Short mmCIF file of C-alpha atoms and ligand atoms in Angstrom, two decimals:
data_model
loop_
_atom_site.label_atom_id
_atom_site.label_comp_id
_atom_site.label_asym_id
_atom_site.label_seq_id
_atom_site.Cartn_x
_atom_site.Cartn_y
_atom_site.Cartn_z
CA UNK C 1 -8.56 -27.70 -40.61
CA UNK C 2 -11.68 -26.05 -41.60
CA UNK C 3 -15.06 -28.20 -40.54
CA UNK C 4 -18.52 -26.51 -41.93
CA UNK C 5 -20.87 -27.22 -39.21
CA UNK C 6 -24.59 -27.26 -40.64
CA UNK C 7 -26.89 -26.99 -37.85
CA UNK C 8 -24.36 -26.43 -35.66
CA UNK C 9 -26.77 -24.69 -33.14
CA UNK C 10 -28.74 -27.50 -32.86
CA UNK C 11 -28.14 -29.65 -30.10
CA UNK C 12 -26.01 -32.44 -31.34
CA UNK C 13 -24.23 -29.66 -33.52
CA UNK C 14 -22.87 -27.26 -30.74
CA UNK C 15 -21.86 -30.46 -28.59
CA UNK C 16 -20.08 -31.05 -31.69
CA UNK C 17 -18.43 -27.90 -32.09
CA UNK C 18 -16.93 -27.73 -28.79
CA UNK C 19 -15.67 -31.68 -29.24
CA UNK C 20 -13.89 -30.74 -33.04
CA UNK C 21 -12.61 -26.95 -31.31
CA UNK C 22 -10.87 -29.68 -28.33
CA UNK C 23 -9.32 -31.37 -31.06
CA UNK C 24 -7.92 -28.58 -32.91
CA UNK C 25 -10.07 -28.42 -36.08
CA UNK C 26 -12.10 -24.96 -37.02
CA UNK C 27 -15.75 -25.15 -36.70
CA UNK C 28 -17.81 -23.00 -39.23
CA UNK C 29 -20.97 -23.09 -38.68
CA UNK C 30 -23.99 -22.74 -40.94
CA UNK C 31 -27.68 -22.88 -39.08
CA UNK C 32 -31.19 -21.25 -40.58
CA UNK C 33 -31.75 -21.22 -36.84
CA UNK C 34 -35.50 -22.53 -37.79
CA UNK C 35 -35.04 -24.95 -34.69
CA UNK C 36 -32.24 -22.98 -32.31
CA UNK C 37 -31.42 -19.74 -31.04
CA UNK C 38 -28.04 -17.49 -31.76
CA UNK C 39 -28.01 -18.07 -27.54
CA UNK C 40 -26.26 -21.08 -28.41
CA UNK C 41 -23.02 -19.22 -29.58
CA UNK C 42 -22.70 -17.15 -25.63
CA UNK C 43 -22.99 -20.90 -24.25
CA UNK C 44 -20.01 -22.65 -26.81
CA UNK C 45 -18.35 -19.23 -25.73
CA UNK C 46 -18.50 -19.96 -22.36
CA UNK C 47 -17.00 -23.28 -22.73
CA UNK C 48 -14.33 -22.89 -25.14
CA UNK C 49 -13.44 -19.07 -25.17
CA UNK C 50 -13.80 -18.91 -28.33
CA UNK C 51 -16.74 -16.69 -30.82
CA UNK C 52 -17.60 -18.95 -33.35
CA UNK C 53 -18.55 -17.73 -37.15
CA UNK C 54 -22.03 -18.09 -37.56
CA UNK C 55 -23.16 -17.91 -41.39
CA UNK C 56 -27.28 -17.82 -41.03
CA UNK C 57 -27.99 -18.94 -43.93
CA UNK C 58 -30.76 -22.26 -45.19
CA UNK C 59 -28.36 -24.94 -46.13
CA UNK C 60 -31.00 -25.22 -49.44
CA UNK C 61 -29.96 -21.67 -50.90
CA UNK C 62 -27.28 -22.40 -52.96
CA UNK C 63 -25.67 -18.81 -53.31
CA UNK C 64 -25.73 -18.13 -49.18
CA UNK C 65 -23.90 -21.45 -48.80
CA UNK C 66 -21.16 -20.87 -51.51
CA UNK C 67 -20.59 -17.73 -50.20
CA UNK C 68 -19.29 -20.09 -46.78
CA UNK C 69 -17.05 -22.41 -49.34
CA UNK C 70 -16.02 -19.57 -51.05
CA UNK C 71 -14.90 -17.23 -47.94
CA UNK C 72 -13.50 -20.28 -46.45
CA UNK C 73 -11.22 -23.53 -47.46
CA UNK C 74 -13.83 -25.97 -46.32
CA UNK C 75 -12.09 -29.49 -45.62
CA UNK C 76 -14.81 -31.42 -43.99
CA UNK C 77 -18.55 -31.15 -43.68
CA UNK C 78 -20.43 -32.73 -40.70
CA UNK C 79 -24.44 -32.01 -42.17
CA UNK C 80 -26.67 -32.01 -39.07
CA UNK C 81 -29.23 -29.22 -40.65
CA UNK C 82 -32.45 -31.01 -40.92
CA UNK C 83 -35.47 -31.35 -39.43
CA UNK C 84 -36.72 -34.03 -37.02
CA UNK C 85 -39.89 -33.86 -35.75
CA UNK C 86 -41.32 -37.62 -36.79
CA UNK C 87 -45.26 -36.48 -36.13
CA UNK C 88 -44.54 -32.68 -38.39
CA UNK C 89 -43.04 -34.82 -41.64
CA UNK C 90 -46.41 -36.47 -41.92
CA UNK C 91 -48.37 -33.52 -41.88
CA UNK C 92 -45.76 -31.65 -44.30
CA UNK C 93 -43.77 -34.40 -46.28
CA UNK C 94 -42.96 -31.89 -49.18
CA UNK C 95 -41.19 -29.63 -46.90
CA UNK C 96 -38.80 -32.78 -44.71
CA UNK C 97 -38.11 -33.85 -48.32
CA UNK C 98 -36.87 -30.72 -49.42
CA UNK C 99 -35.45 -29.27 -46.30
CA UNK C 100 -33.74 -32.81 -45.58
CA UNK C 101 -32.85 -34.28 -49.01
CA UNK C 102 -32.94 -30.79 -51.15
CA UNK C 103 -30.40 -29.59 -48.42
CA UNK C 104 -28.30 -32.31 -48.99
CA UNK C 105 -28.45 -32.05 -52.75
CA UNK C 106 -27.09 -28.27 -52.97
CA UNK C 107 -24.08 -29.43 -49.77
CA UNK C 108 -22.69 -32.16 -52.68
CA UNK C 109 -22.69 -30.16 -55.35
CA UNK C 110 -20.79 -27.16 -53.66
CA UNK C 111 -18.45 -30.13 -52.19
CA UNK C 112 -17.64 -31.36 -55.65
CA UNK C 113 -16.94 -27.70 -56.88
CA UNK C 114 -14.85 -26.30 -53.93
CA UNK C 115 -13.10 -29.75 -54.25
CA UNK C 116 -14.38 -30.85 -50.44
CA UNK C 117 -13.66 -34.46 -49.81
CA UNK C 118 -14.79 -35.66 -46.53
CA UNK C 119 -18.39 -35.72 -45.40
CA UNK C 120 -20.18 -36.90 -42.02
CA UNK C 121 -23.83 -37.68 -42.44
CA UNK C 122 -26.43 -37.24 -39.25
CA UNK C 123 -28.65 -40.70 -40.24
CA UNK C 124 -30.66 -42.45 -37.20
CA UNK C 125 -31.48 -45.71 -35.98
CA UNK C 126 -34.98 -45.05 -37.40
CA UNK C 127 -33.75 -47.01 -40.96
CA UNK C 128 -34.02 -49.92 -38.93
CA UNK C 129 -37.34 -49.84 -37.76
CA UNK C 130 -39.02 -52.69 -35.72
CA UNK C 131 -36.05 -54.81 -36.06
CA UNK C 132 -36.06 -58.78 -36.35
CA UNK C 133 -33.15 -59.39 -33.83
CA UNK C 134 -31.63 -57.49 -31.70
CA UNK C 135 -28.91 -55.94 -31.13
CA UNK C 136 -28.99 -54.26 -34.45
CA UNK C 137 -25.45 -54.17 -36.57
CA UNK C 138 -25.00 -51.80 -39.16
CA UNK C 139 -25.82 -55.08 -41.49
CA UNK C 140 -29.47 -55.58 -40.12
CA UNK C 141 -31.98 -55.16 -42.95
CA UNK C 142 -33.22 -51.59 -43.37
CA UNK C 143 -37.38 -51.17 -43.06
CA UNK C 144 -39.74 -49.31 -45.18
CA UNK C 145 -39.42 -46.22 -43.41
CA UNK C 146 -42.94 -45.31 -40.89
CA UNK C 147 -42.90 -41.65 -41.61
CA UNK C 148 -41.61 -39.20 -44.41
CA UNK C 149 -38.75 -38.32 -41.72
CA UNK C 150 -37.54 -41.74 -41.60
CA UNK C 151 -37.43 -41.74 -45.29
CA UNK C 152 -35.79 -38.75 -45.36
CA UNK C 153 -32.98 -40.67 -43.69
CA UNK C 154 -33.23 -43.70 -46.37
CA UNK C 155 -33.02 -41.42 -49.32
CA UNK C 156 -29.57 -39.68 -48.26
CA UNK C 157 -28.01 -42.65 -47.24
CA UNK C 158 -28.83 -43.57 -50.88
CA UNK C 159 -27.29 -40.68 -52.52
CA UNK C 160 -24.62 -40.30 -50.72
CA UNK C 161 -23.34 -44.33 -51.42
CA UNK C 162 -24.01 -43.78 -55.01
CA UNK C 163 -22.26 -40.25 -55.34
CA UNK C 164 -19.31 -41.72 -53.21
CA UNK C 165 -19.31 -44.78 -55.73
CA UNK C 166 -19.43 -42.37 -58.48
CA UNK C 167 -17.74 -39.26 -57.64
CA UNK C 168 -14.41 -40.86 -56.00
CA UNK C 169 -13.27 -37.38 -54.92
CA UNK C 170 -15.80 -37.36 -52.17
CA UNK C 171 -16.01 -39.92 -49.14
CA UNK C 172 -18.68 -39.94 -46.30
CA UNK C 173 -19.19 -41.72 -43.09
CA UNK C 174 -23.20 -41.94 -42.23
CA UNK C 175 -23.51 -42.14 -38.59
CA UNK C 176 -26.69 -44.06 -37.31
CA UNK C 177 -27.48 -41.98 -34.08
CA UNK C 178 -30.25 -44.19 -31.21
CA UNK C 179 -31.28 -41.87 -28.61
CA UNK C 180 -29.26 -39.22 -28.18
CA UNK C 181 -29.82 -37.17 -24.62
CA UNK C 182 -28.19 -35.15 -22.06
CA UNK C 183 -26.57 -32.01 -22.35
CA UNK C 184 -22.73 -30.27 -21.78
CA UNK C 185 -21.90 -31.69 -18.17
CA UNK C 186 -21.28 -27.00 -17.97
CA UNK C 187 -24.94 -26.43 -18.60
CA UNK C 188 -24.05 -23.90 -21.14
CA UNK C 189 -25.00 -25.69 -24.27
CA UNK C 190 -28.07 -28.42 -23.85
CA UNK C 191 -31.68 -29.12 -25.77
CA UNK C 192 -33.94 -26.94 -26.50
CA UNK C 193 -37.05 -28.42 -27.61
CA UNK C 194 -39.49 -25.66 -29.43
CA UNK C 195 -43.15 -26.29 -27.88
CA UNK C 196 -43.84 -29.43 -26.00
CA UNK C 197 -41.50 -31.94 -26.65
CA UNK C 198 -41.83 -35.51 -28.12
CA UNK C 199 -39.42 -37.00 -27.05
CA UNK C 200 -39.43 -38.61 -23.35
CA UNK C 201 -36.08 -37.21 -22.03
CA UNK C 202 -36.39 -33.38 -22.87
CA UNK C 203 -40.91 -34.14 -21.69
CA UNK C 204 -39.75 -35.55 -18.01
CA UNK C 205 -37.14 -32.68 -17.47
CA UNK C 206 -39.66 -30.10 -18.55
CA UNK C 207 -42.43 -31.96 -15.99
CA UNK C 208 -40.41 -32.54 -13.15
CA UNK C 209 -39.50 -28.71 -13.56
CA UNK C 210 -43.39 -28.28 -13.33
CA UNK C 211 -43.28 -26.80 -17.09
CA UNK C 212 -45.60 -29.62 -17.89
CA UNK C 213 -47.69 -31.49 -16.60
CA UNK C 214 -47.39 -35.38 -15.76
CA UNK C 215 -45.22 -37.49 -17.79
CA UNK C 216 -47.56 -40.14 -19.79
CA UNK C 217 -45.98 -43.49 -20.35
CA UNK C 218 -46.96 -44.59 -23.99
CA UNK C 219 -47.57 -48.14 -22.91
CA UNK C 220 -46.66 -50.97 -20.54
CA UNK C 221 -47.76 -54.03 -22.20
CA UNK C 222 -45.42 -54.45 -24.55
CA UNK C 223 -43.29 -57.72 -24.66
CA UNK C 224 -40.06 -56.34 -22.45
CA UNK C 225 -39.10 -56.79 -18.76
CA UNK C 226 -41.42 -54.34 -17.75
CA UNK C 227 -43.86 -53.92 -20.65
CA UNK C 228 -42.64 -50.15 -21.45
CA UNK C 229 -40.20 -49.60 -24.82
CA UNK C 230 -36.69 -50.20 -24.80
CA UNK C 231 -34.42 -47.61 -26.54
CA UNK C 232 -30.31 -47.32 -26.46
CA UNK C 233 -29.99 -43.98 -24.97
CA UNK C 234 -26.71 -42.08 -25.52
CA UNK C 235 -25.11 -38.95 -24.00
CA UNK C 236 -24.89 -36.22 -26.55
CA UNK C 237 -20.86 -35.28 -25.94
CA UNK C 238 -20.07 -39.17 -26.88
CA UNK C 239 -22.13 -38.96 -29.50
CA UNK C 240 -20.03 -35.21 -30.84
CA UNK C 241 -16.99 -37.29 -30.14
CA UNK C 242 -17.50 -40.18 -32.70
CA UNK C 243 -18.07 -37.30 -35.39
CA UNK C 244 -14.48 -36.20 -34.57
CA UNK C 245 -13.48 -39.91 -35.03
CA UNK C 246 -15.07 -40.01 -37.83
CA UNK C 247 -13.13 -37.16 -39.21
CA UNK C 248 -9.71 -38.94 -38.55
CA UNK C 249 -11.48 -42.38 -39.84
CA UNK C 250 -11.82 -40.86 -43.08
CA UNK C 251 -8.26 -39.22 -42.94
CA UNK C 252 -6.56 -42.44 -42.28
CA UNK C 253 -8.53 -44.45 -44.39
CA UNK C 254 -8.23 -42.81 -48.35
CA UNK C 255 -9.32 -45.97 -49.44
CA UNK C 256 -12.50 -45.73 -47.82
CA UNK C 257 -15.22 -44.12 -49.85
CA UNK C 258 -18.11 -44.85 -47.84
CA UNK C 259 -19.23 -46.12 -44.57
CA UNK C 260 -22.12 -46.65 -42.14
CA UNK C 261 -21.82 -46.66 -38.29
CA UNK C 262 -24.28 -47.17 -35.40
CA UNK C 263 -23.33 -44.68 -32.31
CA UNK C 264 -25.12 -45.89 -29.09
CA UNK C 265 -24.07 -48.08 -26.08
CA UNK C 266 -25.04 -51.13 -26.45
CA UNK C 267 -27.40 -51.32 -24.05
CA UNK C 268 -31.34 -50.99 -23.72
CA UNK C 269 -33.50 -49.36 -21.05
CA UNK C 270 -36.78 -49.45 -20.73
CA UNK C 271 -38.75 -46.03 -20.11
CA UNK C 272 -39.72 -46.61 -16.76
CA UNK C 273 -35.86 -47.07 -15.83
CA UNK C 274 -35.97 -44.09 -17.24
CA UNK C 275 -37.97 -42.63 -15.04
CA UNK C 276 -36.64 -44.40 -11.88
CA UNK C 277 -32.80 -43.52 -12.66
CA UNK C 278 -34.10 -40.01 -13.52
CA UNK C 279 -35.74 -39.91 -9.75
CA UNK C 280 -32.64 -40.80 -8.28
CA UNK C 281 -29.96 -38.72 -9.94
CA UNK C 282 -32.31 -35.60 -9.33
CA UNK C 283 -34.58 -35.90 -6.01
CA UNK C 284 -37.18 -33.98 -8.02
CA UNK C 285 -40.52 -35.39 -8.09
CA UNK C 286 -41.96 -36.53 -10.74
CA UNK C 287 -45.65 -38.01 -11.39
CA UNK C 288 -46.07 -40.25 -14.37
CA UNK C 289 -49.59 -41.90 -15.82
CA UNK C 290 -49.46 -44.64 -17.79
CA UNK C 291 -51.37 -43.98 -21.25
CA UNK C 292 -51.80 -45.51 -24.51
CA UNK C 293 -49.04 -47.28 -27.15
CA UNK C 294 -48.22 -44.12 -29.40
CA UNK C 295 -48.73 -45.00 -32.62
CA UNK C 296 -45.91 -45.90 -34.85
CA UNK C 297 -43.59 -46.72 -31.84
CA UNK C 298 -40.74 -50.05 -32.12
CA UNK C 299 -40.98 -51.94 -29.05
CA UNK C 300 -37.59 -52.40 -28.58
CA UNK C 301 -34.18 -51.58 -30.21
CA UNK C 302 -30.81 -51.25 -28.82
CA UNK C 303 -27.32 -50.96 -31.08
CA UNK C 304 -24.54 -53.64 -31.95
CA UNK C 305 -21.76 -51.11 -31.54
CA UNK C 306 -18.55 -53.19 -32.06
CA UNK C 307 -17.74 -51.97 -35.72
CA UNK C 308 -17.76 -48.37 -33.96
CA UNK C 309 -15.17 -49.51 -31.48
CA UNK C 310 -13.11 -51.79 -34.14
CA UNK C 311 -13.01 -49.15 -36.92
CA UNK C 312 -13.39 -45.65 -34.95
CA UNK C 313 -11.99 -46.68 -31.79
CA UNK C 314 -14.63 -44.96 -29.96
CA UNK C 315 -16.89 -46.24 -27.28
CA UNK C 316 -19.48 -44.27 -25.09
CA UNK C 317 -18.02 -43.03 -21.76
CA UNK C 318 -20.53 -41.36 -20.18
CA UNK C 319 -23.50 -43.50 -17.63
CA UNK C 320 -27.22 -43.09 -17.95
CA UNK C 321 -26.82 -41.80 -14.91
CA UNK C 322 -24.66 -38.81 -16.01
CA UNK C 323 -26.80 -38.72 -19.08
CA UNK C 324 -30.08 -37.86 -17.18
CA UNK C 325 -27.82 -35.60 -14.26
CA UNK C 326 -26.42 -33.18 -17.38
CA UNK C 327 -29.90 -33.09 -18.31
CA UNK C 328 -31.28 -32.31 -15.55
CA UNK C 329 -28.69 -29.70 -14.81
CA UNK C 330 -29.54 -28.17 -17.68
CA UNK C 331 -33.11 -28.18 -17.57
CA UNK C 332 -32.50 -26.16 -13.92
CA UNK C 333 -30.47 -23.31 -15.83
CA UNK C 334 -32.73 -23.14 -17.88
CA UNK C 335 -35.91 -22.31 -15.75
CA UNK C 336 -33.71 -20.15 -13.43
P1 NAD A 401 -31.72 -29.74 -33.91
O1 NAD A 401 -33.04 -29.36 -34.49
O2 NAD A 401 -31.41 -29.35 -32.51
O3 NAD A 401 -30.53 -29.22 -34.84
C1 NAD A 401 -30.67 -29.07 -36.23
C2 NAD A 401 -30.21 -27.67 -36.58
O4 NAD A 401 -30.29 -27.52 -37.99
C3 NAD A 401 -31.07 -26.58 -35.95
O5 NAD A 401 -30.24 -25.62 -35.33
C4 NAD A 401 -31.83 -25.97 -37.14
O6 NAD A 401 -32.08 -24.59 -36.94
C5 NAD A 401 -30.88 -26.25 -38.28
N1 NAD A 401 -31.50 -26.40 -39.60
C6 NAD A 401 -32.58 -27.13 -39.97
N2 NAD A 401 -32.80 -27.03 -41.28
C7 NAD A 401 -31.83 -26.22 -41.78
C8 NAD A 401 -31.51 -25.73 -43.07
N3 NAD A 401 -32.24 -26.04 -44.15
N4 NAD A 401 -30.45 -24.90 -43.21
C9 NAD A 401 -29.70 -24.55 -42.14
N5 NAD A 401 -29.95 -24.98 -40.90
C10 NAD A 401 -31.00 -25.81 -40.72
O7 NAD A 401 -31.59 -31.34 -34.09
P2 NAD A 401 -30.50 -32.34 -33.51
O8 NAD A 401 -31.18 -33.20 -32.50
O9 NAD A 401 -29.26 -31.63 -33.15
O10 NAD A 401 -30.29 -33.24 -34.80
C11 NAD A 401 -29.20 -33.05 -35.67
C12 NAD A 401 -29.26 -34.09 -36.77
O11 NAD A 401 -29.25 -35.39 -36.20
C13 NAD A 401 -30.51 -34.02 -37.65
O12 NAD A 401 -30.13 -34.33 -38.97
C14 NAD A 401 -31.38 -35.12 -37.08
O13 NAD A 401 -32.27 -35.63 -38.03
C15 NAD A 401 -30.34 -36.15 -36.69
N6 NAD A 401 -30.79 -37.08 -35.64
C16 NAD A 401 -31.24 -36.58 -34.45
C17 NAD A 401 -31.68 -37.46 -33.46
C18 NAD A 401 -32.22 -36.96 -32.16
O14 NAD A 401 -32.92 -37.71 -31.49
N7 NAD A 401 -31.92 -35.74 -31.72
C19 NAD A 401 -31.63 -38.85 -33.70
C20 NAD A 401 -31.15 -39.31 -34.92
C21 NAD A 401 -30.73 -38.41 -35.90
C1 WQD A 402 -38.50 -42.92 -26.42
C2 WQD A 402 -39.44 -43.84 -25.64
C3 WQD A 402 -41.75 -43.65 -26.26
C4 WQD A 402 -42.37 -39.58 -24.80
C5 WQD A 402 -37.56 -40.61 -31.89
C6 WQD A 402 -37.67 -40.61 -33.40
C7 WQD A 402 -36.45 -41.23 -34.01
C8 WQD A 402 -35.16 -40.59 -33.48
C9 WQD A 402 -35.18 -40.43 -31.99
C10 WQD A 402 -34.33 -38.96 -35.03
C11 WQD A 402 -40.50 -44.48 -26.52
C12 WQD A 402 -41.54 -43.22 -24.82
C13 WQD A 402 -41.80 -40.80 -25.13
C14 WQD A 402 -43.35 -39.53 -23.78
C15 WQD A 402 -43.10 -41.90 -23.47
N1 WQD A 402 -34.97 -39.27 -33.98
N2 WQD A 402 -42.16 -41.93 -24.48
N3 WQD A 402 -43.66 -40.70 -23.15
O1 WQD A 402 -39.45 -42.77 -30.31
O2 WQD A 402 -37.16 -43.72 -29.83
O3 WQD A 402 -37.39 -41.94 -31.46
O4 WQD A 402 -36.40 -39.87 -31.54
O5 WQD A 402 -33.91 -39.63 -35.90
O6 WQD A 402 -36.56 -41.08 -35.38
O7 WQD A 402 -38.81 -41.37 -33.77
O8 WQD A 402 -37.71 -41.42 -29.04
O9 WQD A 402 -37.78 -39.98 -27.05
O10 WQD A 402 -39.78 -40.04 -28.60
O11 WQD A 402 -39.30 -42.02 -27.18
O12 WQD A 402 -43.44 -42.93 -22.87
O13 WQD A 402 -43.91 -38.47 -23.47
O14 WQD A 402 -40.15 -43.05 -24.68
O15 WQD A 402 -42.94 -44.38 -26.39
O16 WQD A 402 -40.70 -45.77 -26.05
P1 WQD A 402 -38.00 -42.55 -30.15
P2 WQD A 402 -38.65 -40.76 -27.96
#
């Protein structure tokens, strides 16, 4: 079975790829590579034995990506292409909106015409926002969104409900993604952040490696155990594995037409456990300062995941501790 894989470079996307090649299914992946490198193909390579098809090619021109339906009997479409970077969509929402939603626009149309039925959506806990009780369920309100990323998130899960309630020949599964981290437990395949990274995981790697300097702590006096956030943070090969129960959700379930599911653990940490688990697993020293809230930031948020585990039959498998090991492993291949 034939899966189109956009942004399957990216880092979610190759874990991905090697998770639907263990179950049999046909990656094809489609990537701009605006946020990746081709490196990534040597690395699935060297876990799977297999050279994947790359098409590069911008999921929003319309002619490149028929040229993939029509080469190709596409069954399923798992749509990570997009960008991410929260702090970049405010200085250029035009371009999130149409790289995000415009992206998204031309993959449904070419669906309906190549007659594609089954779609997987990459949406994030970000539609929640600060929520008013935790843990969140895939039920919690939704919040205005607090960036033209997070919107970007909103808007699709819009259009895809009302094109599935419309247009009964496709069905889609939007997948509500916390923190994903970690890399492939080989070191092959991992993140690669462009610049200095945002985000804390990929920023303490980097400055325990000595890439950057100290790791600043955006807070401790928030209302938690500790006074630093609390985020669910998830290893990126359970999180490729729900998208391959996904796929067999929406094969077993024709009646289905659309469906929204959170994919984290179920549990919150707090960033300086973090940082302590991340000193332990690795030995490598790392100096932290605590600084300022970031603006913007929910204090805490951590997933409901039962519907996940009722409906997909999927659960997380994988510790923090591996999480933040993988990571680290990678981070050391990396720099070597
Ligand atoms: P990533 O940047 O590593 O991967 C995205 C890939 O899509 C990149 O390889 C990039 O080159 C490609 N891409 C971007 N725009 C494209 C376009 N128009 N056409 C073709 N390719 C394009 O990001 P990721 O962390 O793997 O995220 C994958 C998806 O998951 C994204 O939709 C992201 O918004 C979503 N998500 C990520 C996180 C996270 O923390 N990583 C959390 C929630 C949701
Ligand atoms: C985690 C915690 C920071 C960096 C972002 C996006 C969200 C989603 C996931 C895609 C927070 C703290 C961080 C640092 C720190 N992406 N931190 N020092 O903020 O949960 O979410 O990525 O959909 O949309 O907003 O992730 O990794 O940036 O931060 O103290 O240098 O680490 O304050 O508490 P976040 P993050």
């Amino acid at each position: 079975m034939n899966i189109l894989v956009t942004g399957g470079v990216g880092f979610i996307g190759s874990h991905t790829v090697v998770e639907l090649h263990n179950s049999g299914y046909t990656p094809i992946i489609v990537d701009n590579l605006s946020n990746s490198n081709e490196g990534v193909l040597k690395g699935l390579k060297k876990i799977t034995g297999k050279d994947f098809r790359l098409y590069k090619a911008d999921c929003n021109d319309r002619q490149a990506l028929e040229e993939v339906f029509r080469e190709n009997k596409i069954e399923g479409v798992i749509h990570f292409a997009a960008s991410k970077a929260v702090g970049e969509s405010v200085e250029k929402p035009l371009f999130y909106y149409q790289n995000n939603v415009g992206s998204l626009m031309v993959l449904l149309e070419l669906m309906k015409k190549y007659d594609c039925g089954s779609l997987i959506f990459s949406s994030s806990c970000t539609v929640y926002g600060q929520p008013d009780q935790l843990p969140v369920t895939e039920a919690t309100p939704k919040k205005p969104a607090e960036s033209p990323y997070g919107n970007t998130k909103q808007i699709c899960e819009e259009i895809i409900e009302d094109i599935t309630k419309t247009q009964k020949s496709v069905r889609a599964v939007a997948l509500r993604y916390f923190n994903p981290i970690g890399a492939h437990p080989t070191g092959y395949i991992g993140e690669l952040p462009l610049g200095t990274p945002s985000n804390l995981v990929p920023f303490m790697i980097q400055s325990a490696a000595g890439v950057r300097g100290p790791l600043t702590v955006f807070g401790d006096d928030y209302d938690t155990q500790d006074g630093t956030c609390i985020r669910d943070y998830i290893h990126v090969v359970d999180l490729a594995k729900a998208h391959v129960a996904s796929m067999e959700y929406l094969a077993k379930n024709p009646e289905q037409t659309f469906d929204i599911f959170n994919l984290g653990t179920g549990r919150g940490n707090s960033v300086l456990e973090i940082v302590e688990t991340f000193k332990k697993v690795s030995g490598a020293p790392l100096e932290y300062i605590i600084g300022p809230r970031r603006a913007g930031d929910v204090e805490k948020i951590f997933a409901n995941v039962a519907k996940s585990k009722d409906l997909l039959g999927w659960q997380t498998e994988l510790s923090l501790e591996e999480s933040l090991t993988d990571a680290w492993n990678w981070q050391l291949r990396l720099g070597s």
